[in-house]
Coordinates of N, CA and C in Angstrom, one line a residue:
X1 N -48.5 90.2 112.6 CA -49.6 91.0 113.0 C -50.9 90.4 112.6
X2 N -51.9 90.2 113.6 CA -53.1 89.6 113.3 C -53.9 90.4 112.3
X3 N -54.8 89.8 111.5 CA -55.5 90.5 110.5 C -56.4 91.5 111.1
X4 N -57.1 91.2 112.2 CA -58.0 92.2 112.9 C -57.3 93.4 113.3
X5 N -56.0 93.2 113.8 CA -55.2 94.3 114.3 C -54.8 95.2 113.1
X6 N -54.5 94.6 112.0 CA -54.1 95.3 110.8 C -55.3 96.2 110.3
X7 N -56.5 95.6 110.3 CA -57.7 96.3 109.9 C -58.0 97.5 110.8
X8 N -57.9 97.3 112.1 CA -58.1 98.4 113.0 C -57.1 99.5 112.8
X9 N -55.9 99.2 112.6 CA -54.8 100.2 112.4 C -55.1 101.0 111.2
X10 N -55.5 100.3 110.1 CA -55.8 101.0 108.9 C -57.0 101.9 109.1
X11 N -58.1 101.4 109.7 CA -59.3 102.2 110.0 C -59.0 103.4 110.9
X12 N -58.1 103.2 111.9 CA -57.8 104.3 112.8 C -57.0 105.4 112.1
X13 N -56.1 105.0 111.2 CA -55.3 106.0 110.5 C -56.2 106.7 109.5
X14 N -57.1 106.0 108.8 CA -58.0 106.6 107.8 C -58.9 107.6 108.4
X15 N -59.5 107.2 109.6 CA -60.4 108.1 110.3 C -59.8 109.4 110.6
X16 N -58.6 109.3 111.2 CA -57.9 110.5 111.6 C -57.5 111.4 110.4
X17 N -57.0 110.8 109.4 CA -56.5 111.6 108.2 C -57.7 112.1 107.4
X18 N -58.8 111.4 107.2 CA -60.0 111.9 106.6 C -60.5 113.1 107.3
X19 N -60.5 113.0 108.6 CA -61.1 114.1 109.4 C -60.2 115.4 109.3
X20 N -58.8 115.1 109.2 CA -57.9 116.3 109.2 C -57.8 116.9 107.8
X21 N -57.8 116.0 106.8 CA -57.4 116.5 105.4 C -58.6 116.5 104.4
X22 N -59.6 115.7 104.7 CA -60.7 115.5 103.8 C -60.5 114.2 103.0
X23 N -61.6 113.8 102.3 CA -61.5 112.5 101.6 C -60.6 112.5 100.4
X24 N -60.8 113.5 99.6 CA -60.1 113.6 98.3 C -58.6 113.9 98.5
X25 N -58.3 114.6 99.6 CA -56.9 115.0 99.8 C -56.1 113.9 100.5
X26 N -56.8 112.9 101.0 CA -56.1 111.8 101.7 C -55.8 110.7 100.8
X27 N -54.6 110.4 100.5 CA -54.3 109.3 99.6 C -54.1 108.0 100.4
X28 N -54.2 106.9 99.7 CA -54.0 105.6 100.4 C -52.5 105.5 100.9
X29 N -51.6 106.1 100.2 CA -50.2 106.1 100.6 C -50.0 106.8 102.0
X30 N -50.8 107.9 102.2 CA -50.7 108.6 103.4 C -51.3 107.7 104.5
X31 N -52.3 107.0 104.2 CA -53.0 106.1 105.2 C -52.1 104.9 105.6
X32 N -51.5 104.3 104.6 CA -50.6 103.2 104.8 C -49.4 103.6 105.6
X33 N -48.9 104.8 105.3 CA -47.7 105.3 106.1 C -48.0 105.5 107.6
X34 N -49.2 106.1 107.8 CA -49.6 106.4 109.2 C -49.9 105.1 109.9
X35 N -50.5 104.1 109.2 CA -50.9 102.8 109.8 C -49.7 101.8 109.9
X36 N -48.6 102.2 109.2 CA -47.4 101.3 109.2 C -47.7 100.0 108.6
X37 N -48.5 100.0 107.4 CA -48.8 98.8 106.7 C -48.5 99.1 105.2
X38 N -48.4 98.1 104.4 CA -48.2 98.3 103.0 C -49.5 98.5 102.2
X39 N -49.4 99.0 101.0 CA -50.6 99.2 100.2 C -51.4 98.0 99.9
X40 N -50.7 96.9 99.8 CA -51.3 95.6 99.5 C -52.3 95.2 100.6
X41 N -52.0 95.6 101.9 CA -52.9 95.3 103.0 C -54.2 96.0 102.9
X42 N -54.1 97.3 102.4 CA -55.4 98.0 102.3 C -56.2 97.4 101.1
X43 N -55.6 97.1 100.0 CA -56.3 96.5 98.9 C -56.9 95.1 99.3
X44 N -56.1 94.4 100.1 CA -56.6 93.1 100.5 C -57.8 93.1 101.4
X45 N -57.8 94.0 102.4 CA -58.8 94.1 103.4 C -60.0 94.9 102.9
X46 N -59.8 95.9 102.0 CA -60.9 96.8 101.7 C -61.2 96.9 100.2
X47 N -60.2 96.7 99.4 CA -60.4 96.6 97.9 C -60.3 97.9 97.2
X48 N -60.7 99.0 97.9 CA -60.7 100.3 97.2 C -60.8 101.4 98.3
X49 N -60.5 102.6 97.9 CA -60.6 103.8 98.8 C -62.0 104.0 99.2
X50 N -62.9 103.9 98.2 CA -64.4 104.1 98.5 C -64.8 103.1 99.6
X51 N -64.4 101.9 99.5 CA -64.8 100.9 100.5 C -64.2 101.2 101.8
X52 N -63.0 101.7 101.9 CA -62.4 102.1 103.1 C -63.1 103.2 103.8
X53 N -63.5 104.2 103.0 CA -64.3 105.4 103.5 C -65.6 104.8 104.2
X54 N -66.3 103.9 103.5 CA -67.5 103.4 104.0 C -67.3 102.6 105.3
X55 N -66.2 101.8 105.3 CA -65.9 101.1 106.5 C -65.6 101.9 107.7
X56 N -65.0 103.1 107.5 CA -64.8 104.1 108.6 C -66.1 104.5 109.2
X57 N -67.1 104.8 108.4 CA -68.4 105.2 108.9 C -69.1 104.1 109.6
X58 N -69.0 102.9 109.0 CA -69.7 101.7 109.5 C -69.2 101.3 110.9
X59 N -68.0 101.6 111.2 CA -67.4 101.2 112.5 C -68.1 101.9 113.6
X60 N -68.6 103.1 113.4 CA -69.4 103.8 114.4 C -70.9 103.6 114.2
X61 N -71.3 103.8 112.9 CA -72.8 103.8 112.7 C -73.4 102.4 112.8
X62 N -72.7 101.4 112.6 CA -73.2 100.0 112.7 C -73.8 99.8 114.1
X63 N -72.9 99.9 115.2 CA -73.3 99.7 116.5 C -74.3 100.8 117.0
X64 N -74.1 102.0 116.5 CA -75.0 103.1 116.9 C -76.5 102.8 116.4
X65 N -76.6 102.4 115.1 CA -77.9 102.2 114.6 C -78.6 100.9 115.2
X66 N -77.8 99.9 115.5 CA -78.4 98.7 116.2 C -79.0 99.2 117.6
X67 N -78.2 99.9 118.3 CA -78.6 100.4 119.6 C -79.9 101.3 119.5
X68 N -79.8 102.2 118.5 CA -80.9 103.2 118.2 C -82.2 102.4 117.9
X69 N -82.1 101.4 117.0 CA -83.2 100.6 116.6 C -83.9 99.9 117.7
X70 N -83.1 99.4 118.6 CA -83.6 98.7 119.8 C -84.4 99.7 120.7
X71 N -83.8 100.9 120.9 CA -84.5 101.9 121.7 C -85.8 102.3 121.0
X72 N -85.8 102.5 119.7 CA -87.0 102.9 119.0 C -88.1 101.8 119.2
X73 N -87.6 100.5 119.1 CA -88.6 99.4 119.2 C -89.2 99.4 120.6
X74 N -88.4 99.7 121.6 CA -88.9 99.8 123.0 C -89.9 100.9 123.1
X75 N -89.6 102.0 122.5 CA -90.6 103.2 122.6 C -91.9 102.9 121.9
X76 N -91.8 102.4 120.7 CA -92.9 102.1 119.9 C -93.8 101.0 120.4
X77 N -93.3 100.2 121.3 CA -94.1 99.2 121.9 C -95.1 99.7 122.9
X78 N -95.0 101.0 123.2 CA -95.9 101.8 124.0 C -96.5 102.9 123.3
X79 N -97.4 102.7 122.3 CA -97.9 103.7 121.4 C -98.7 104.8 122.2
X80 N -99.1 104.5 123.4 CA -99.9 105.5 124.1 C -98.9 106.6 124.7
X81 N -97.6 106.4 124.7 CA -96.7 107.4 125.2 C -95.8 107.9 124.0
X82 N -96.4 108.8 123.3 CA -95.7 109.3 122.1 C -94.5 110.2 122.6
X83 N -93.3 110.0 122.1 CA -92.2 110.8 122.6 C -92.2 112.2 122.1
X84 N -91.8 113.1 122.9 CA -91.7 114.5 122.5 C -90.4 114.7 121.6
X85 N -90.3 115.9 121.0 CA -89.1 116.2 120.3 C -87.9 116.2 121.2
X86 N -88.0 116.7 122.4 CA -86.9 116.7 123.4 C -86.5 115.2 123.7
X87 N -87.5 114.4 123.9 CA -87.2 113.0 124.2 C -86.5 112.3 123.0
X88 N -86.9 112.6 121.8 CA -86.3 112.0 120.6 C -84.9 112.4 120.4
X89 N -84.6 113.7 120.7 CA -83.2 114.2 120.7 C -82.4 113.6 121.8
X90 N -83.0 113.5 123.0 CA -82.3 112.8 124.1 C -81.9 111.4 123.7
X91 N -82.7 110.7 123.0 CA -82.4 109.4 122.6 C -81.1 109.3 121.8
X92 N -80.9 110.3 120.9 CA -79.7 110.4 120.1 C -78.5 110.6 121.0
X93 N -78.6 111.5 121.9 CA -77.6 111.8 122.9 C -77.2 110.6 123.6
X94 N -78.2 109.9 124.2 CA -77.9 108.7 125.0 C -77.2 107.6 124.1
X95 N -77.7 107.4 122.9 CA -77.0 106.4 122.1 C -75.6 106.8 121.7
X96 N -75.4 108.0 121.4 CA -74.0 108.5 121.1 C -73.1 108.3 122.3
X97 N -73.6 108.5 123.5 CA -72.7 108.4 124.7 C -72.5 106.9 125.0
X98 N -73.4 106.0 124.7 CA -73.2 104.6 124.9 C -72.3 104.0 123.9
X99 N -72.5 104.4 122.6 CA -71.7 103.8 121.5 C -70.5 104.7 121.2
X100 N -69.5 104.6 121.9 CA -68.3 105.4 121.7 C -67.5 104.9 120.5
X101 N -66.9 105.8 119.7 CA -66.1 105.4 118.6 C -65.1 104.4 119.0
X102 N -65.0 103.3 118.2 CA -64.1 102.2 118.6 C -62.6 102.6 118.4
X103 N -62.3 103.6 117.7 CA -60.9 104.0 117.5 C -60.3 104.6 118.7
X104 N -61.1 105.0 119.7 CA -60.6 105.7 120.9 C -60.7 107.2 120.8
X105 N -61.0 107.7 119.5 CA -61.2 109.1 119.3 C -62.5 109.5 119.9
X106 N -62.6 110.8 120.3 CA -63.9 111.2 120.8 C -64.9 111.4 119.7
X107 N -66.1 111.8 120.0 CA -67.2 111.9 119.0 C -66.9 113.0 118.0
X108 N -66.1 113.9 118.4 CA -65.8 115.1 117.5 C -65.2 114.7 116.1
X109 N -64.4 113.6 116.1 CA -63.8 113.2 114.9 C -64.9 112.6 113.9
X110 N -65.8 111.8 114.5 CA -66.9 111.3 113.6 C -67.8 112.4 113.1
X111 N -68.1 113.4 114.0 CA -69.0 114.5 113.6 C -68.3 115.3 112.5
X112 N -67.0 115.4 112.5 CA -66.3 116.1 111.5 C -66.4 115.4 110.2
X113 N -66.3 114.0 110.2 CA -66.4 113.2 109.1 C -67.9 113.3 108.5
X114 N -68.8 113.3 109.4 CA -70.2 113.4 108.9 C -70.5 114.7 108.2
X115 N -69.9 115.8 108.7 CA -70.0 117.1 108.0 C -69.3 117.0 106.6
X116 N -68.2 116.3 106.5 CA -67.5 116.2 105.2 C -68.3 115.4 104.2
X117 N -69.0 114.4 104.8 CA -69.8 113.5 103.9 C -70.9 114.3 103.1
X118 N -71.3 115.4 103.7 CA -72.3 116.3 103.0 C -71.7 117.4 102.2
X119 N -70.5 117.9 102.7 CA -69.9 119.1 102.1 C -69.0 118.7 100.9
X120 N -68.5 117.5 100.9 CA -67.6 117.1 99.8 C -68.4 116.1 98.9
X121 N -67.9 116.0 97.7 CA -68.5 115.1 96.7 C -68.3 113.6 97.0
X122 N -69.2 113.1 97.8 CA -69.1 111.7 98.1 C -70.4 111.0 97.9
X123 N -70.9 111.0 96.7 CA -72.2 110.4 96.4 C -72.3 109.0 96.7
X124 N -71.2 108.2 96.5 CA -71.2 106.8 96.9 C -71.4 106.6 98.4
X125 N -70.9 107.5 99.2 CA -71.0 107.4 100.6 C -72.4 107.6 101.1
X126 N -73.1 108.6 100.5 CA -74.4 108.9 100.9 C -75.4 107.8 100.5
X127 N -75.1 107.2 99.3 CA -75.9 106.1 98.8 C -75.7 104.9 99.8
X128 N -74.4 104.7 100.1 CA -74.1 103.5 101.0 C -74.8 103.7 102.4
X129 N -74.8 104.9 103.0 CA -75.4 105.2 104.2 C -76.9 105.0 104.2
X130 N -77.5 105.4 103.0 CA -78.9 105.2 102.8 C -79.3 103.7 102.8
X131 N -78.5 103.0 102.0 CA -78.8 101.6 101.8 C -78.6 100.8 103.1
X132 N -77.6 101.1 103.9 CA -77.2 100.4 105.1 C -78.1 100.8 106.3
X133 N -78.3 102.1 106.5 CA -78.9 102.6 107.7 C -80.1 103.5 107.5
X134 N -80.6 103.6 106.2 CA -81.7 104.4 105.9 C -83.0 104.0 106.6
X135 N -83.2 102.7 106.8 CA -84.4 102.1 107.4 C -84.5 102.6 108.8
X136 N -83.4 102.6 109.6 CA -83.5 103.0 111.0 C -83.8 104.5 111.1
X137 N -83.1 105.3 110.3 CA -83.3 106.7 110.4 C -84.7 107.1 109.9
X138 N -85.2 106.4 108.9 CA -86.6 106.7 108.5 C -87.6 106.4 109.6
X139 N -87.3 105.4 110.3 CA -88.1 105.0 111.5 C -88.1 106.1 112.5
X140 N -86.9 106.6 112.7 CA -86.7 107.7 113.7 C -87.4 109.0 113.2
X141 N -87.2 109.3 111.9 CA -87.8 110.5 111.3 C -89.4 110.4 111.3
X142 N -89.9 109.3 111.3 CA -91.4 109.1 111.4 C -91.9 109.6 112.7
X143 N -91.1 109.3 113.8 CA -91.5 109.8 115.1 C -91.3 111.3 115.2
X144 N -90.2 111.8 114.6 CA -89.9 113.2 114.6 C -91.1 113.9 113.9
X145 N -91.5 113.4 112.8 CA -92.6 114.0 112.0 C -93.9 114.0 112.9
X146 N -94.1 113.0 113.7 CA -95.3 112.9 114.5 C -95.2 113.9 115.6
X147 N -94.0 114.2 116.1 CA -93.8 115.1 117.3 C -93.7 116.5 116.8
X148 N -93.4 116.8 115.6 CA -93.2 118.1 115.1 C -94.5 118.7 114.7
X149 N -94.6 120.1 114.6 CA -95.9 120.7 114.1 C -96.1 120.3 112.6
X150 N -97.3 120.6 112.1 CA -97.6 120.3 110.8 C -96.9 121.3 109.8
X151 N -95.7 120.9 109.5 CA -94.9 121.7 108.5 C -94.8 120.9 107.2
X152 N -94.6 121.6 106.1 CA -94.4 121.0 104.8 C -93.2 120.0 104.9
X153 N -93.3 118.8 104.2 CA -92.3 117.9 104.2 C -90.9 118.4 103.8
X154 N -90.9 119.3 102.8 CA -89.6 119.9 102.3 C -89.0 120.8 103.4
X155 N -89.9 121.4 104.2 CA -89.3 122.2 105.3 C -88.8 121.3 106.4
X156 N -89.4 120.2 106.6 CA -88.9 119.3 107.6 C -87.5 118.8 107.2
X157 N -87.4 118.5 105.9 CA -86.1 118.1 105.3 C -85.0 119.1 105.7
X158 N -85.3 120.4 105.4 CA -84.3 121.4 105.7 C -84.0 121.6 107.2
X159 N -85.1 121.5 108.0 CA -84.9 121.6 109.4 C -84.0 120.5 110.0
X160 N -84.2 119.3 109.5 CA -83.4 118.2 110.0 C -81.9 118.5 109.6
X161 N -81.7 119.0 108.4 CA -80.3 119.3 108.0 C -79.7 120.5 108.7
X162 N -80.6 121.5 109.1 CA -80.1 122.6 109.9 C -79.7 122.0 111.3
X163 N -80.5 121.1 111.8 CA -80.2 120.4 113.1 C -78.8 119.7 113.0
X164 N -78.7 118.9 111.9 CA -77.4 118.2 111.7 C -76.2 119.1 111.6
X165 N -76.4 120.2 110.9 CA -75.4 121.2 110.7 C -74.9 121.8 112.0
X166 N -75.9 122.2 112.8 CA -75.6 122.8 114.1 C -74.8 121.8 115.0
X167 N -75.3 120.5 115.0 CA -74.6 119.5 115.8 C -73.2 119.2 115.3
X168 N -73.1 119.1 114.0 CA -71.8 118.8 113.4 C -70.8 119.9 113.6
X169 N -71.2 121.1 113.5 CA -70.3 122.3 113.8 C -69.9 122.3 115.2
X170 N -70.9 122.2 116.1 CA -70.6 122.3 117.6 C -69.7 121.1 118.0
X171 N -70.0 119.9 117.6 CA -69.3 118.7 118.1 C -67.9 118.5 117.4
X172 N -67.8 118.9 116.1 CA -66.5 118.8 115.4 C -65.5 119.7 116.0
X173 N -65.9 120.8 116.6 CA -65.0 121.8 117.2 C -65.1 121.8 118.7
X174 N -65.5 120.7 119.3 CA -65.9 120.7 120.7 C -64.7 121.0 121.6
X175 N -63.5 120.5 121.2 CA -62.3 120.7 122.1 C -62.0 122.2 122.2
X176 N -62.0 122.9 121.0 CA -61.7 124.3 121.0 C -62.8 125.1 121.8
X177 N -64.1 124.7 121.5 CA -65.2 125.4 122.1 C -65.2 125.2 123.6
X178 N -64.9 124.0 124.1 CA -64.9 123.8 125.5 C -63.7 124.6 126.2
X179 N -62.6 124.7 125.5 CA -61.5 125.4 126.0 C -61.8 126.9 126.1
X180 N -62.5 127.4 125.1 CA -62.9 128.9 125.1 C -63.9 129.1 126.2
X181 N -64.8 128.2 126.4 CA -65.8 128.4 127.4 C -65.2 128.4 128.8
X182 N -64.2 127.5 129.0 CA -63.6 127.4 130.3 C -62.7 128.6 130.6
X183 N -62.1 129.2 129.5 CA -61.3 130.4 129.7 C -62.2 131.6 130.0
X184 N -63.4 131.7 129.3 CA -64.2 132.8 129.5 C -65.1 132.8 130.7
X185 N -65.5 131.5 131.1 CA -66.4 131.4 132.3 C -65.9 130.7 133.5
X186 N -64.7 130.1 133.3 CA -64.1 129.4 134.4 C -64.8 128.1 134.8
X187 N -65.6 127.5 133.9 CA -66.3 126.3 134.2 C -66.0 125.3 133.1
X188 N -65.7 124.0 133.5 CA -65.4 122.9 132.5 C -66.7 122.3 132.2
X189 N -67.0 122.3 130.9 CA -68.2 121.7 130.4 C -67.9 120.4 129.7
X190 N -68.6 119.3 130.1 CA -68.3 118.0 129.5 C -69.0 117.9 128.2
X191 N -68.5 116.9 127.4 CA -69.1 116.6 126.1 C -70.6 116.3 126.2
X192 N -70.9 115.5 127.2 CA -72.3 115.1 127.4 C -73.2 116.3 127.8
X193 N -72.6 117.2 128.6 CA -73.4 118.4 129.0 C -73.6 119.3 127.8
X194 N -72.6 119.4 126.9 CA -72.8 120.2 125.7 C -73.9 119.6 124.8
X195 N -73.9 118.3 124.7 CA -74.9 117.6 123.8 C -76.3 117.8 124.4
X196 N -76.4 117.8 125.7 CA -77.7 118.0 126.3 C -78.2 119.4 126.2
X197 N -77.2 120.4 126.2 CA -77.6 121.8 126.0 C -78.1 122.0 124.7
X198 N -77.8 121.2 123.7 CA -78.3 121.4 122.3 C -79.7 121.0 122.2
X199 N -80.2 120.1 123.1 CA -81.5 119.5 122.9 C -82.6 120.5 122.9
X200 N -82.8 121.4 123.9 CA -83.9 122.4 123.9 C -83.7 123.4 122.7
X201 N -82.5 123.7 122.4 CA -82.3 124.6 121.2 C -82.7 124.0 119.9
X202 N -82.4 122.8 119.7 CA -82.7 122.1 118.4 C -84.2 121.8 118.4
X203 N -84.8 121.4 119.6 CA -86.2 121.1 119.6 C -87.0 122.4 119.3
X204 N -86.6 123.5 119.8 CA -87.3 124.8 119.5 C -87.3 125.1 118.0
X205 N -86.2 124.9 117.4 CA -86.1 125.1 116.0 C -87.0 124.2 115.2
X206 N -87.1 122.9 115.6 CA -87.9 122.0 114.9 C -89.4 122.3 115.1
X207 N -89.7 122.9 116.3 CA -91.1 123.1 116.7 C -91.7 124.4 116.1
X208 N -90.8 125.3 115.7 CA -91.2 126.6 115.2 C -92.3 126.6 114.1
X209 N -93.1 127.6 114.0 CA -94.1 127.7 112.9 C -93.4 127.7 111.6
X210 N -94.1 127.2 110.6 CA -93.6 127.2 109.2 C -93.2 128.5 108.7
X211 N -92.2 128.6 107.9 CA -91.8 129.8 107.3 C -92.0 129.8 105.8
X212 N -92.6 128.7 105.3 CA -92.8 128.5 103.9 C -94.1 129.3 103.4
X213 N -93.9 130.0 102.4 CA -95.1 130.7 101.7 C -95.2 130.4 100.3
X214 N -94.1 129.9 99.7 CA -94.2 129.5 98.3 C -95.1 128.3 98.1
X215 N -96.0 128.3 97.1 CA -97.0 127.3 96.9 C -96.3 126.0 96.5
X216 N -95.3 126.0 95.7 CA -94.6 124.8 95.2 C -94.0 124.1 96.4
X217 N -93.4 124.8 97.3 CA -92.8 124.2 98.5 C -93.9 123.7 99.5
X218 N -95.0 124.4 99.5 CA -96.1 124.0 100.4 C -96.6 122.6 100.0
X219 N -96.7 122.4 98.7 CA -97.3 121.2 98.2 C -96.4 120.1 97.8
X220 N -95.1 120.3 97.9 CA -94.1 119.3 97.5 C -94.1 118.1 98.4
X221 N -94.1 116.9 97.8 CA -94.1 115.7 98.6 C -92.9 114.9 98.3
X222 N -92.5 114.1 99.2 CA -91.3 113.2 99.1 C -91.5 112.2 98.0
X223 N -90.6 112.2 97.0 CA -90.7 111.2 95.9 C -89.9 110.0 96.3
X224 N -90.4 108.8 95.9 CA -89.6 107.5 96.2 C -88.3 107.6 95.4
X225 N -87.2 107.2 96.1 CA -85.9 107.2 95.5 C -85.4 105.8 95.2
X226 N -85.1 105.6 94.0 CA -84.6 104.3 93.6 C -83.1 104.2 93.7
X227 N -82.5 103.0 93.7 CA -81.0 102.9 93.9 C -80.3 103.6 92.8
X228 N -80.9 103.7 91.6 CA -80.2 104.4 90.5 C -80.3 105.9 90.5
X229 N -81.2 106.4 91.3 CA -81.4 107.8 91.3 C -80.3 108.5 92.0
X230 N -80.1 109.8 91.7 CA -79.0 110.5 92.3 C -79.5 112.0 92.5
X231 N -79.1 112.7 93.5 CA -79.5 114.1 93.7 C -79.0 114.9 92.5
X232 N -79.9 115.8 92.1 CA -79.6 116.7 90.9 C -79.1 118.0 91.5
X233 N -77.9 118.5 91.1 CA -77.4 119.8 91.6 C -78.5 120.9 91.4
X234 N -78.7 121.7 92.5 CA -79.6 122.8 92.4 C -79.2 123.9 91.5
X235 N -80.1 124.6 90.9 CA -79.8 125.7 90.1 C -79.6 126.9 91.0
X236 N -78.7 127.8 90.6 CA -78.4 129.0 91.4 C -79.5 129.9 91.3

């Protein structure tokens, strides 16, 4: 078996199992069994489970961020045409449709993994994503900030995560939701149609007037994050 084929089989199995069972619940032995390879092959190609988790994300995010960065470059070359919130969200839809997951799975699997990255204790993964792709997403968020109303930075932070949460929930369960919609309304809705339906909904949420009244939240500013810094658990 060629090395590249072995790597793809391991990544395919890991992606599917991580999405089904979660990161902590998926052992390397489960992955090797599904991929029909031995444990030595995983250690040889990836070195550790953490590195394998990171590689699963990079397989989609690498091409996605390259494509997104090119599109942002093209847009910013015309500063007189500032993109609206709807246009910025459409850019994400377009890039997601162009850069299909290489595993052959639909986008729902990756969105499920993205949700797990924030809901499970995977600090190494969030640091890795920030190091590898933070520059592109900060560039994107700068445009979002310019298109959004003047809301406090901390509220923008939460709104972006509300947006991600809505997208992750809707897309991770897209097969079931499409089946329910077809049963109830007799109309088949494509994945692309669903994604485009989210655009005006998400844009309206980002554009809404601020709901912040607390002075500390109103004046809070983003602090520079070093590689050694880590999020501190919030107090109840």
